[in-house]
PDB file of C-alpha atoms in Angstrom:
ATOM      1  CA  GLU A 190       0.001   0.001   0.000  1.00 46.00           C
ATOM      2  CA  LYS A 191       1.304   3.473  -0.936  1.00 44.00           C
ATOM      3  CA  GLN A 192       1.933   5.634   2.103  1.00 47.00           C
ATOM      4  CA  ASP A 193       0.781   9.280   2.124  1.00 46.00           C
ATOM      5  CA  ASN A 194       3.432  11.466   3.777  1.00 46.00           C
ATOM      6  CA  SER A 195       1.963  14.846   2.805  1.00 41.00           C
ATOM      7  CA  HIS A 196       0.966  15.606   6.395  1.00 39.00           C
ATOM      8  CA  GLN A 197       4.610  15.299   7.436  1.00 41.00           C
ATOM      9  CA  LEU A 198       5.607  18.059   5.032  1.00 35.00           C
ATOM     10  CA  LEU A 199       2.798  20.351   6.174  1.00 38.00           C
ATOM     11  CA  HIS A 200       3.923  20.106   9.784  1.00 39.00           C
ATOM     12  CA  ALA A 201       7.650  20.129   9.076  1.00 40.00           C
ATOM     13  CA  PRO A 202       9.797  23.133  10.059  1.00 43.00           C
ATOM     14  CA  ALA A 203      10.012  25.943   7.494  1.00 40.00           C
ATOM     15  CA  TYR A 204      13.627  25.120   6.629  1.00 39.00           C
ATOM     16  CA  ALA A 205      12.610  21.540   5.823  1.00 40.00           C
ATOM     17  CA  ARG A 206       9.758  22.653   3.585  1.00 39.00           C
ATOM     18  CA  ASN A 207      12.171  25.005   1.751  1.00 45.00           C
ATOM     19  CA  LEU A 208      14.216  22.013   0.674  1.00 44.00           C
ATOM     20  CA  THR A 209      11.456  21.134  -1.773  1.00 47.00           C
ATOM     21  CA  GLU A 210      12.137  24.438  -3.580  1.00 48.00           C
ATOM     22  CA  THR A 211      15.702  23.515  -4.469  1.00 57.00           C
ATOM     23  CA  ASN A 212      16.398  24.089  -8.152  1.00 64.00           C
ATOM     24  CA  THR A 213      12.744  24.787  -8.933  1.00 88.00           C
ATOM     25  CA  CYS A 214      13.514  27.830 -11.054  1.00 93.00           C
ATOM     26  CA  GLY A 215      10.482  29.227 -12.820  1.00 94.00           C
ATOM     27  CA  ASN A 216       7.888  28.766 -10.057  1.00 94.00           C
ATOM     28  CA  ASP A 217       7.683  32.516  -9.279  1.00 93.00           C
ATOM     29  CA  ILE A 218       9.274  31.961  -5.855  1.00 94.00           C
ATOM     30  CA  CYS A 219      12.799  33.191  -5.241  1.00 95.00           C
ATOM     31  CA  SER A 220      13.898  30.673  -2.616  1.00 93.00           C
ATOM     32  CA  SER A 221      16.944  30.927  -0.384  1.00 90.00           C
ATOM     33  CA  VAL A 222      18.919  28.677  -2.752  1.00 92.00           C
ATOM     34  CA  GLU A 223      18.190  30.862  -5.799  1.00 94.00           C
ATOM     35  CA  SER A 224      19.396  34.305  -6.877  1.00 94.00           C
ATOM     36  CA  ALA A 225      19.325  36.653  -9.852  1.00 94.00           C
ATOM     37  CA  SER A 226      22.412  34.913 -11.244  1.00 92.00           C
ATOM     38  CA  SER A 227      21.038  31.364 -10.943  1.00 93.00           C
ATOM     39  CA  CYS A 228      17.350  32.043 -11.624  1.00 95.00           C
ATOM     40  CA  PRO A 229      16.558  35.455 -13.157  1.00 95.00           C
ATOM     41  CA  ALA A 230      12.957  34.403 -13.791  1.00 95.00           C
ATOM     42  CA  ASP A 231      12.249  34.174 -10.047  1.00 96.00           C
ATOM     43  CA  CYS A 232      14.784  36.539  -8.463  1.00 96.00           C
ATOM     44  CA  MET A 233      15.019  39.579 -10.755  1.00 97.00           C
ATOM     45  CA  GLU A 234      12.637  42.543 -10.893  1.00 97.00           C
ATOM     46  CA  LEU A 235      11.053  41.962  -7.491  1.00 98.00           C
ATOM     47  CA  GLU A 236       9.197  44.718  -5.680  1.00 98.00           C
ATOM     48  CA  LEU A 237       8.156  45.816  -2.211  1.00 98.00           C
ATOM     49  CA  GLN A 238       5.066  47.997  -2.034  1.00 98.00           C
ATOM     50  CA  ALA A 239       5.502  50.860   0.407  1.00 97.00           C
ATOM     51  CA  SER A 240       2.506  53.007   1.330  1.00 96.00           C
ATOM     52  CA  ASN A 241      -0.063  53.242  -1.463  1.00 94.00           C
ATOM     53  CA  ILE A 242      -1.765  56.289   0.025  1.00 95.00           C
ATOM     54  CA  GLY A 243      -0.595  59.690   1.180  1.00 95.00           C
ATOM     55  CA  LYS A 244      -1.449  63.249   0.156  1.00 93.00           C
ATOM     56  CA  HIS A 245       1.319  64.950   2.134  1.00 96.00           C
ATOM     57  CA  GLY A 246       4.753  65.598   0.702  1.00 97.00           C
ATOM     58  CA  ALA A 247       7.977  67.606   0.690  1.00 98.00           C
ATOM     59  CA  PRO A 248      10.912  68.073  -1.684  1.00 98.00           C
ATOM     60  CA  GLY A 249      12.649  65.185   0.057  1.00 98.00           C
ATOM     61  CA  THR A 250      11.983  61.979   1.949  1.00 98.00           C
ATOM     62  CA  MET A 251      14.395  59.684   3.772  1.00 98.00           C
ATOM     63  CA  PHE A 252      13.909  56.111   4.999  1.00 98.00           C
ATOM     64  CA  ASN A 253      15.713  52.920   6.022  1.00 98.00           C
ATOM     65  CA  LEU A 254      15.616  49.497   4.410  1.00 98.00           C
ATOM     66  CA  TYR A 255      16.756  46.276   6.094  1.00 98.00           C
ATOM     67  CA  SER A 256      17.637  43.192   4.090  1.00 98.00           C
ATOM     68  CA  THR A 257      17.086  39.684   5.439  1.00 96.00           C
ATOM     69  CA  ARG A 258      19.058  38.352   2.456  1.00 96.00           C
ATOM     70  CA  ALA A 259      21.356  40.048  -0.045  1.00 96.00           C
ATOM     71  CA  VAL A 260      19.457  42.276  -2.466  1.00 97.00           C
ATOM     72  CA  SER A 261      20.299  44.901  -5.072  1.00 97.00           C
ATOM     73  CA  ILE A 262      18.039  47.976  -5.122  1.00 98.00           C
ATOM     74  CA  TYR A 263      17.822  49.270  -8.680  1.00 98.00           C
ATOM     75  CA  SER A 264      14.835  51.651  -8.843  1.00 98.00           C
ATOM     76  CA  PHE A 265      11.912  53.378  -7.118  1.00 98.00           C
ATOM     77  CA  ASP A 266       8.424  54.314  -8.230  1.00 98.00           C
ATOM     78  CA  PHE A 267       6.906  57.292  -6.404  1.00 98.00           C
ATOM     79  CA  TYR A 268       4.145  59.884  -6.524  1.00 98.00           C
ATOM     80  CA  SER A 269       4.819  63.606  -6.924  1.00 98.00           C
ATOM     81  CA  GLY A 270       2.992  66.623  -5.582  1.00 97.00           C
ATOM     82  CA  THR A 271       1.866  67.833  -9.007  1.00 97.00           C
ATOM     83  CA  PRO A 272       2.410  66.784 -12.628  1.00 98.00           C
ATOM     84  CA  ALA A 273       5.398  68.563 -14.182  1.00 98.00           C
ATOM     85  CA  GLN A 274       7.798  68.056 -17.073  1.00 98.00           C
ATOM     86  CA  ASP A 275      11.598  68.062 -17.165  1.00 98.00           C
ATOM     87  CA  GLN A 276      12.088  67.897 -13.412  1.00 98.00           C
ATOM     88  CA  THR A 277      15.241  67.034 -11.486  1.00 98.00           C
ATOM     89  CA  VAL A 278      15.102  63.877  -9.377  1.00 98.00           C
ATOM     90  CA  GLN A 279      18.006  62.648  -7.266  1.00 98.00           C
ATOM     91  CA  VAL A 280      18.415  59.540  -5.138  1.00 98.00           C
ATOM     92  CA  TYR A 281      21.129  59.254  -2.498  1.00 98.00           C
ATOM     93  CA  THR A 282      22.048  56.261  -0.372  1.00 98.00           C
ATOM     94  CA  ARG A 283      24.078  55.670   2.755  1.00 98.00           C
ATOM     95  CA  ALA A 284      25.240  52.518   4.540  1.00 97.00           C
ATOM     96  CA  GLY A 285      23.419  52.001   7.812  1.00 98.00           C
ATOM     97  CA  LYS A 286      20.579  54.045   9.279  1.00 98.00           C
ATOM     98  CA  TYR A 287      20.167  57.709   8.380  1.00 98.00           C
ATOM     99  CA  SER A 288      19.729  58.905  11.989  1.00 98.00           C
ATOM    100  CA  GLY A 289      22.113  61.783  12.700  1.00 97.00           C
ATOM    101  CA  PHE A 290      22.717  62.418   8.988  1.00 98.00           C
ATOM    102  CA  GLU A 291      19.382  63.927   7.948  1.00 98.00           C
ATOM    103  CA  LEU A 292      21.080  67.280   7.242  1.00 98.00           C
ATOM    104  CA  ASP A 293      24.674  66.077   6.933  1.00 98.00           C
ATOM    105  CA  GLU A 294      26.011  64.979   3.550  1.00 97.00           C
ATOM    106  CA  ASP A 295      28.778  62.849   5.089  1.00 97.00           C
ATOM    107  CA  GLY A 296      28.569  59.293   3.749  1.00 97.00           C
ATOM    108  CA  TRP A 297      25.732  59.936   1.281  1.00 98.00           C
ATOM    109  CA  ILE A 298      26.356  58.778  -2.296  1.00 98.00           C
ATOM    110  CA  LEU A 299      24.414  59.961  -5.326  1.00 98.00           C
ATOM    111  CA  VAL A 300      23.141  56.911  -7.239  1.00 98.00           C
ATOM    112  CA  TYR A 301      20.536  58.557  -9.472  1.00 98.00           C
ATOM    113  CA  ASP A 302      20.595  62.047 -11.012  1.00 98.00           C
ATOM    114  CA  ASN A 303      18.182  62.942 -13.799  1.00 98.00           C
ATOM    115  CA  GLU A 304      17.238  66.498 -14.814  1.00 97.00           C
ATOM    116  CA  SER A 305      14.500  65.590 -17.315  1.00 97.00           C
ATOM    117  CA  ILE A 306      11.966  63.414 -15.498  1.00 98.00           C
ATOM    118  CA  ASP A 307       8.282  63.935 -16.252  1.00 98.00           C
ATOM    119  CA  LEU A 308       6.458  63.784 -12.925  1.00 98.00           C
ATOM    120  CA  LEU A 309       2.937  62.349 -13.106  1.00 98.00           C
ATOM    121  CA  GLY A 310       1.387  63.748  -9.933  1.00 97.00           C
ATOM    122  CA  GLY A 311      -0.447  62.101  -7.058  1.00 97.00           C
ATOM    123  CA  ASN A 312      -2.639  59.635  -8.939  1.00 96.00           C
ATOM    124  CA  ILE A 313      -0.165  58.019 -11.337  1.00 97.00           C
ATOM    125  CA  PRO A 314       3.222  56.696 -10.176  1.00 98.00           C
ATOM    126  CA  THR A 315       6.370  58.167 -11.678  1.00 98.00           C
ATOM    127  CA  LEU A 316       8.795  55.392 -12.721  1.00 98.00           C
ATOM    128  CA  LEU A 317      12.447  56.371 -12.502  1.00 97.00           C
ATOM    129  CA  GLY A 318      13.907  53.508 -14.485  1.00 97.00           C
ATOM    130  CA  ASP A 319      17.205  51.989 -13.380  1.00 97.00           C
ATOM    131  CA  PHE A 320      19.486  53.885 -11.028  1.00 98.00           C
ATOM    132  CA  ASP A 321      22.810  55.028 -12.433  1.00 97.00           C
ATOM    133  CA  THR A 322      24.286  52.766  -9.762  1.00 95.00           C
ATOM    134  CA  SER A 323      22.351  49.923  -8.152  1.00 97.00           C
ATOM    135  CA  VAL A 324      22.709  49.550  -4.378  1.00 97.00           C
ATOM    136  CA  THR A 325      23.610  46.182  -2.870  1.00 96.00           C
ATOM    137  CA  ILE A 326      22.418  45.532   0.686  1.00 97.00           C
ATOM    138  CA  PRO A 327      24.113  42.491   2.265  1.00 96.00           C
ATOM    139  CA  SER A 328      21.984  40.214   4.403  1.00 96.00           C
ATOM    140  CA  GLY A 329      21.365  41.477   7.926  1.00 96.00           C
ATOM    141  CA  THR A 330      22.224  45.140   7.294  1.00 97.00           C
ATOM    142  CA  PHE A 331      20.468  48.493   7.067  1.00 98.00           C
ATOM    143  CA  GLN A 332      20.726  50.907   4.135  1.00 98.00           C
ATOM    144  CA  SER A 333      19.237  54.398   4.062  1.00 98.00           C
ATOM    145  CA  PHE A 334      17.840  56.270   1.049  1.00 98.00           C
ATOM    146  CA  PHE A 335      17.075  59.916   0.328  1.00 98.00           C
ATOM    147  CA  ILE A 336      14.863  60.991  -2.591  1.00 98.00           C
ATOM    148  CA  TRP A 337      15.124  64.675  -3.520  1.00 98.00           C
ATOM    149  CA  ILE A 338      12.985  66.687  -5.964  1.00 98.00           C
ATOM    150  CA  PRO A 339      13.999  70.352  -5.580  1.00 97.00           C
ATOM    151  CA  ASN A 340      11.092  71.884  -7.511  1.00 97.00           C
ATOM    152  CA  ASN A 341       8.221  69.579  -6.532  1.00 98.00           C
ATOM    153  CA  ARG A 342       7.246  67.174  -3.744  1.00 97.00           C
ATOM    154  CA  VAL A 343       7.678  63.485  -2.982  1.00 98.00           C
ATOM    155  CA  ARG A 344       4.407  62.186  -1.610  1.00 98.00           C
ATOM    156  CA  TYR A 345       4.179  60.164   1.587  1.00 98.00           C
ATOM    157  CA  MET A 346       1.747  59.415   4.372  1.00 97.00           C
ATOM    158  CA  LYS A 347       2.061  60.506   7.972  1.00 97.00           C
ATOM    159  CA  GLY A 348       3.365  57.616  10.036  1.00 97.00           C
ATOM    160  CA  SER A 349       2.965  56.501  13.626  1.00 97.00           C
ATOM    161  CA  SER A 350       6.564  56.339  14.890  1.00 98.00           C
ATOM    162  CA  GLU A 351       9.828  57.139  13.121  1.00 98.00           C
ATOM    163  CA  GLY A 352      11.926  53.986  12.810  1.00 98.00           C
ATOM    164  CA  ALA A 353       8.961  51.635  13.191  1.00 98.00           C
ATOM    165  CA  LEU A 354       8.634  48.739  10.765  1.00 98.00           C
ATOM    166  CA  PHE A 355       5.992  49.643   8.177  1.00 98.00           C
ATOM    167  CA  THR A 356       5.982  46.709   5.747  1.00 98.00           C
ATOM    168  CA  GLN A 357       8.081  43.747   4.682  1.00 98.00           C
ATOM    169  CA  ASP A 358       8.342  40.711   2.463  1.00 97.00           C
ATOM    170  CA  ASP A 359      10.577  37.681   2.952  1.00 95.00           C
ATOM    171  CA  LYS A 360      13.691  39.608   1.824  1.00 97.00           C
ATOM    172  CA  LEU A 361      13.272  43.301   2.579  1.00 98.00           C
ATOM    173  CA  GLN A 362      11.850  45.531   5.308  1.00 98.00           C
ATOM    174  CA  LEU A 363      10.798  49.187   5.061  1.00 98.00           C
ATOM    175  CA  TYR A 364      10.809  51.489   8.094  1.00 98.00           C
ATOM    176  CA  GLU A 365       9.018  54.769   8.739  1.00 98.00           C
ATOM    177  CA  GLY A 366      11.214  57.746   7.923  1.00 98.00           C
ATOM    178  CA  VAL A 367      11.059  61.528   7.592  1.00 98.00           C
ATOM    179  CA  GLY A 368      10.174  64.292   5.173  1.00 98.00           C
ATOM    180  CA  LEU A 369      12.741  66.992   4.411  1.00 98.00           C
ATOM    181  CA  THR A 370      12.438  70.547   3.138  1.00 98.00           C
ATOM    182  CA  SER A 371      16.192  71.088   2.841  1.00 98.00           C
ATOM    183  CA  LYS A 372      19.080  69.081   1.392  1.00 98.00           C
ATOM    184  CA  PHE A 373      22.154  68.737   3.620  1.00 98.00           C
ATOM    185  CA  SER A 374      21.622  72.073   5.370  1.00 97.00           C
ATOM    186  CA  GLY A 375      19.288  73.850   7.766  1.00 97.00           C
ATOM    187  CA  SER A 376      17.952  73.043  11.222  1.00 97.00           C
ATOM    188  CA  PHE A 377      16.367  69.834  12.417  1.00 96.00           C
ATOM    189  CA  ASN A 378      13.274  71.472  13.910  1.00 96.00           C
ATOM    190  CA  GLU A 379      12.548  73.489  10.776  1.00 97.00           C
ATOM    191  CA  HIS A 380      13.486  71.098   7.979  1.00 98.00           C
ATOM    192  CA  VAL A 381      13.057  67.509   9.246  1.00 98.00           C
ATOM    193  CA  HIS A 382       9.503  66.211   9.645  1.00 98.00           C
ATOM    194  CA  PRO A 383       8.947  62.772  11.241  1.00 98.00           C
ATOM    195  CA  PRO A 384       7.339  60.315  11.050  1.00 98.00           C
ATOM    196  CA  ARG A 385       6.646  59.875   7.341  1.00 98.00           C
ATOM    197  CA  VAL A 386       6.136  56.750   5.201  1.00 98.00           C
ATOM    198  CA  PHE A 387       7.378  56.677   1.621  1.00 98.00           C
ATOM    199  CA  ARG A 388       4.565  56.243  -0.893  1.00 98.00           C
ATOM    200  CA  GLY A 389       5.633  54.113  -3.835  1.00 98.00           C
ATOM    201  CA  VAL A 390       7.403  50.917  -4.810  1.00 98.00           C
ATOM    202  CA  ILE A 391      10.945  49.659  -4.115  1.00 98.00           C
ATOM    203  CA  ARG A 392      12.335  47.593  -6.997  1.00 98.00           C
ATOM    204  CA  TYR A 393      15.124  45.092  -6.387  1.00 98.00           C
ATOM    205  CA  ASP A 394      16.886  41.879  -7.380  1.00 97.00           C
ATOM    206  CA  ALA A 395      17.738  39.074  -4.943  1.00 97.00           C
ATOM    207  CA  VAL A 396      21.459  38.416  -5.373  1.00 96.00           C
ATOM    208  CA  SER A 397      24.304  36.186  -4.246  1.00 90.00           C
ATOM    209  CA  LEU A 398      27.522  37.818  -3.065  1.00 77.00           C
ATOM    210  CA  ASN A 399      31.086  36.700  -3.732  1.00 68.00           C
ATOM    211  CA  GLN A 400      33.802  36.708  -1.090  1.00 50.00           C
ATOM    212  CA  GLU A 401      34.435  40.423  -1.679  1.00 56.00           C
ATOM    213  CA  GLY A 402      30.786  41.227  -1.010  1.00 61.00           C
ATOM    214  CA  ASP A 403      29.988  42.093  -4.615  1.00 63.00           C
ATOM    215  CA  PRO A 404      26.969  40.665  -6.465  1.00 67.00           C
ATOM    216  CA  LEU A 405      27.639  37.709  -8.716  1.00 58.00           C
ATOM    217  CA  SER A 406      26.861  38.832 -12.248  1.00 46.00           C
ATOM    218  CA  SER A 407      23.676  37.664 -13.933  1.00 38.00           C
ATOM    219  CA  GLY A 408      23.343  36.716 -17.558  1.00 31.00           C
ATOM    220  CA  VAL A 409      20.237  38.903 -17.710  1.00 32.00           C
ATOM    221  CA  GLN A 410      20.764  42.508 -16.597  1.00 36.00           C
ATOM    222  CA  LYS A 411      18.686  45.544 -17.427  1.00 40.00           C
ATOM    223  CA  THR A 412      21.750  47.810 -17.215  1.00 43.00           C
ATOM    224  CA  PRO A 413      25.316  47.261 -15.970  1.00 46.00           C
ATOM    225  CA  ARG A 414      25.602  47.392 -12.192  1.00 42.00           C
ATOM    226  CA  PHE A 415      28.503  49.572 -11.116  1.00 40.00           C
ATOM    227  CA  SER A 416      30.141  50.264  -7.793  1.00 36.00           C
ATOM    228  CA  CYS A 417      29.191  53.541  -6.122  1.00 40.00           C
ATOM    229  CA  LEU A 418      31.274  56.457  -7.331  1.00 34.00           C
ATOM    230  CA  TYR A 419      33.217  58.551  -4.841  1.00 30.00           C
ATOM    231  CA  ASN A 420      33.195  61.800  -6.805  1.00 35.00           C
ATOM    232  CA  GLN A 421      29.491  62.409  -7.351  1.00 37.00           C
ATOM    233  CA  ARG A 422      28.552  66.095  -7.305  1.00 37.00           C
ATOM    234  CA  ARG A 423      26.505  67.367  -4.356  1.00 36.00           C
ATOM    235  CA  VAL A 424      24.664  70.702  -4.296  1.00 38.00           C
ATOM    236  CA  ARG A 425      23.202  72.382  -1.246  1.00 40.00           C
ATOM    237  CA  VAL A 426      19.633  73.501  -1.869  1.00 40.00           C
ATOM    238  CA  GLU A 427      17.013  74.794   0.559  1.00 41.00           C
ATOM    239  CA  ILE A 428      13.295  74.748  -0.249  1.00 39.00           C
ATOM    240  CA  LYS A 429      10.673  76.147   2.116  1.00 40.00           C
ATOM    241  CA  THR A 430       7.126  74.857   1.901  1.00 41.00           C
ATOM    242  CA  ASP A 431       4.114  74.569   4.190  1.00 41.00           C
ATOM    243  CA  LYS A 432       2.903  71.371   2.486  1.00 53.00           C
ATOM    244  CA  TYR A 433       4.854  68.739   4.338  1.00 61.00           C
TER     245      TYR A 433
END
């Protein structure tokens, strides 16, 4: 008589159940044994939905991501204050949490700089396309991000507690951050507005790292992934607004 062992799998520990996913590329699940280099179909072009509501906004917003496995952040979708053509959008990143560096440019690296983005307003997401430099977050580490639109607003929702976990999937966690009305200058009380939750989508690949901590290359890449550049230009800009 054939024995049915399905109940044993259902009640097995999670790590045991994951063994059944080994080398099952193409099932729309990026398991712990897969990555963008071994299974692009499952592990590339993943996304984490941040807040999908929020009418408030400021020229800048800053937030932390935490990775439970190695990922490469390559783009954001976001909502702007108003529709506008040929707008400047910049994205900065910094290793670790942003706390203490909201108005300090030390450690921030410019990974996206585009002066001709058409912003689509608060009802249609603006898609940035690939960053100039994708951002690798090793497993078990925080990475902070800063989106800056000097002549418009990045939309977000008011949060409950700065630094609180807002949403997550099995690879990435998003934490409540702040809104900013100044870039790398000004006073905390006047220009930093917590707690705020980024409204948009975080786009990433799940990657494997080599011994040097760099992503193993994939045979399918949307654009080349480069290391962060040390000589990116930074400009101090201050924008005052009462719509934050």
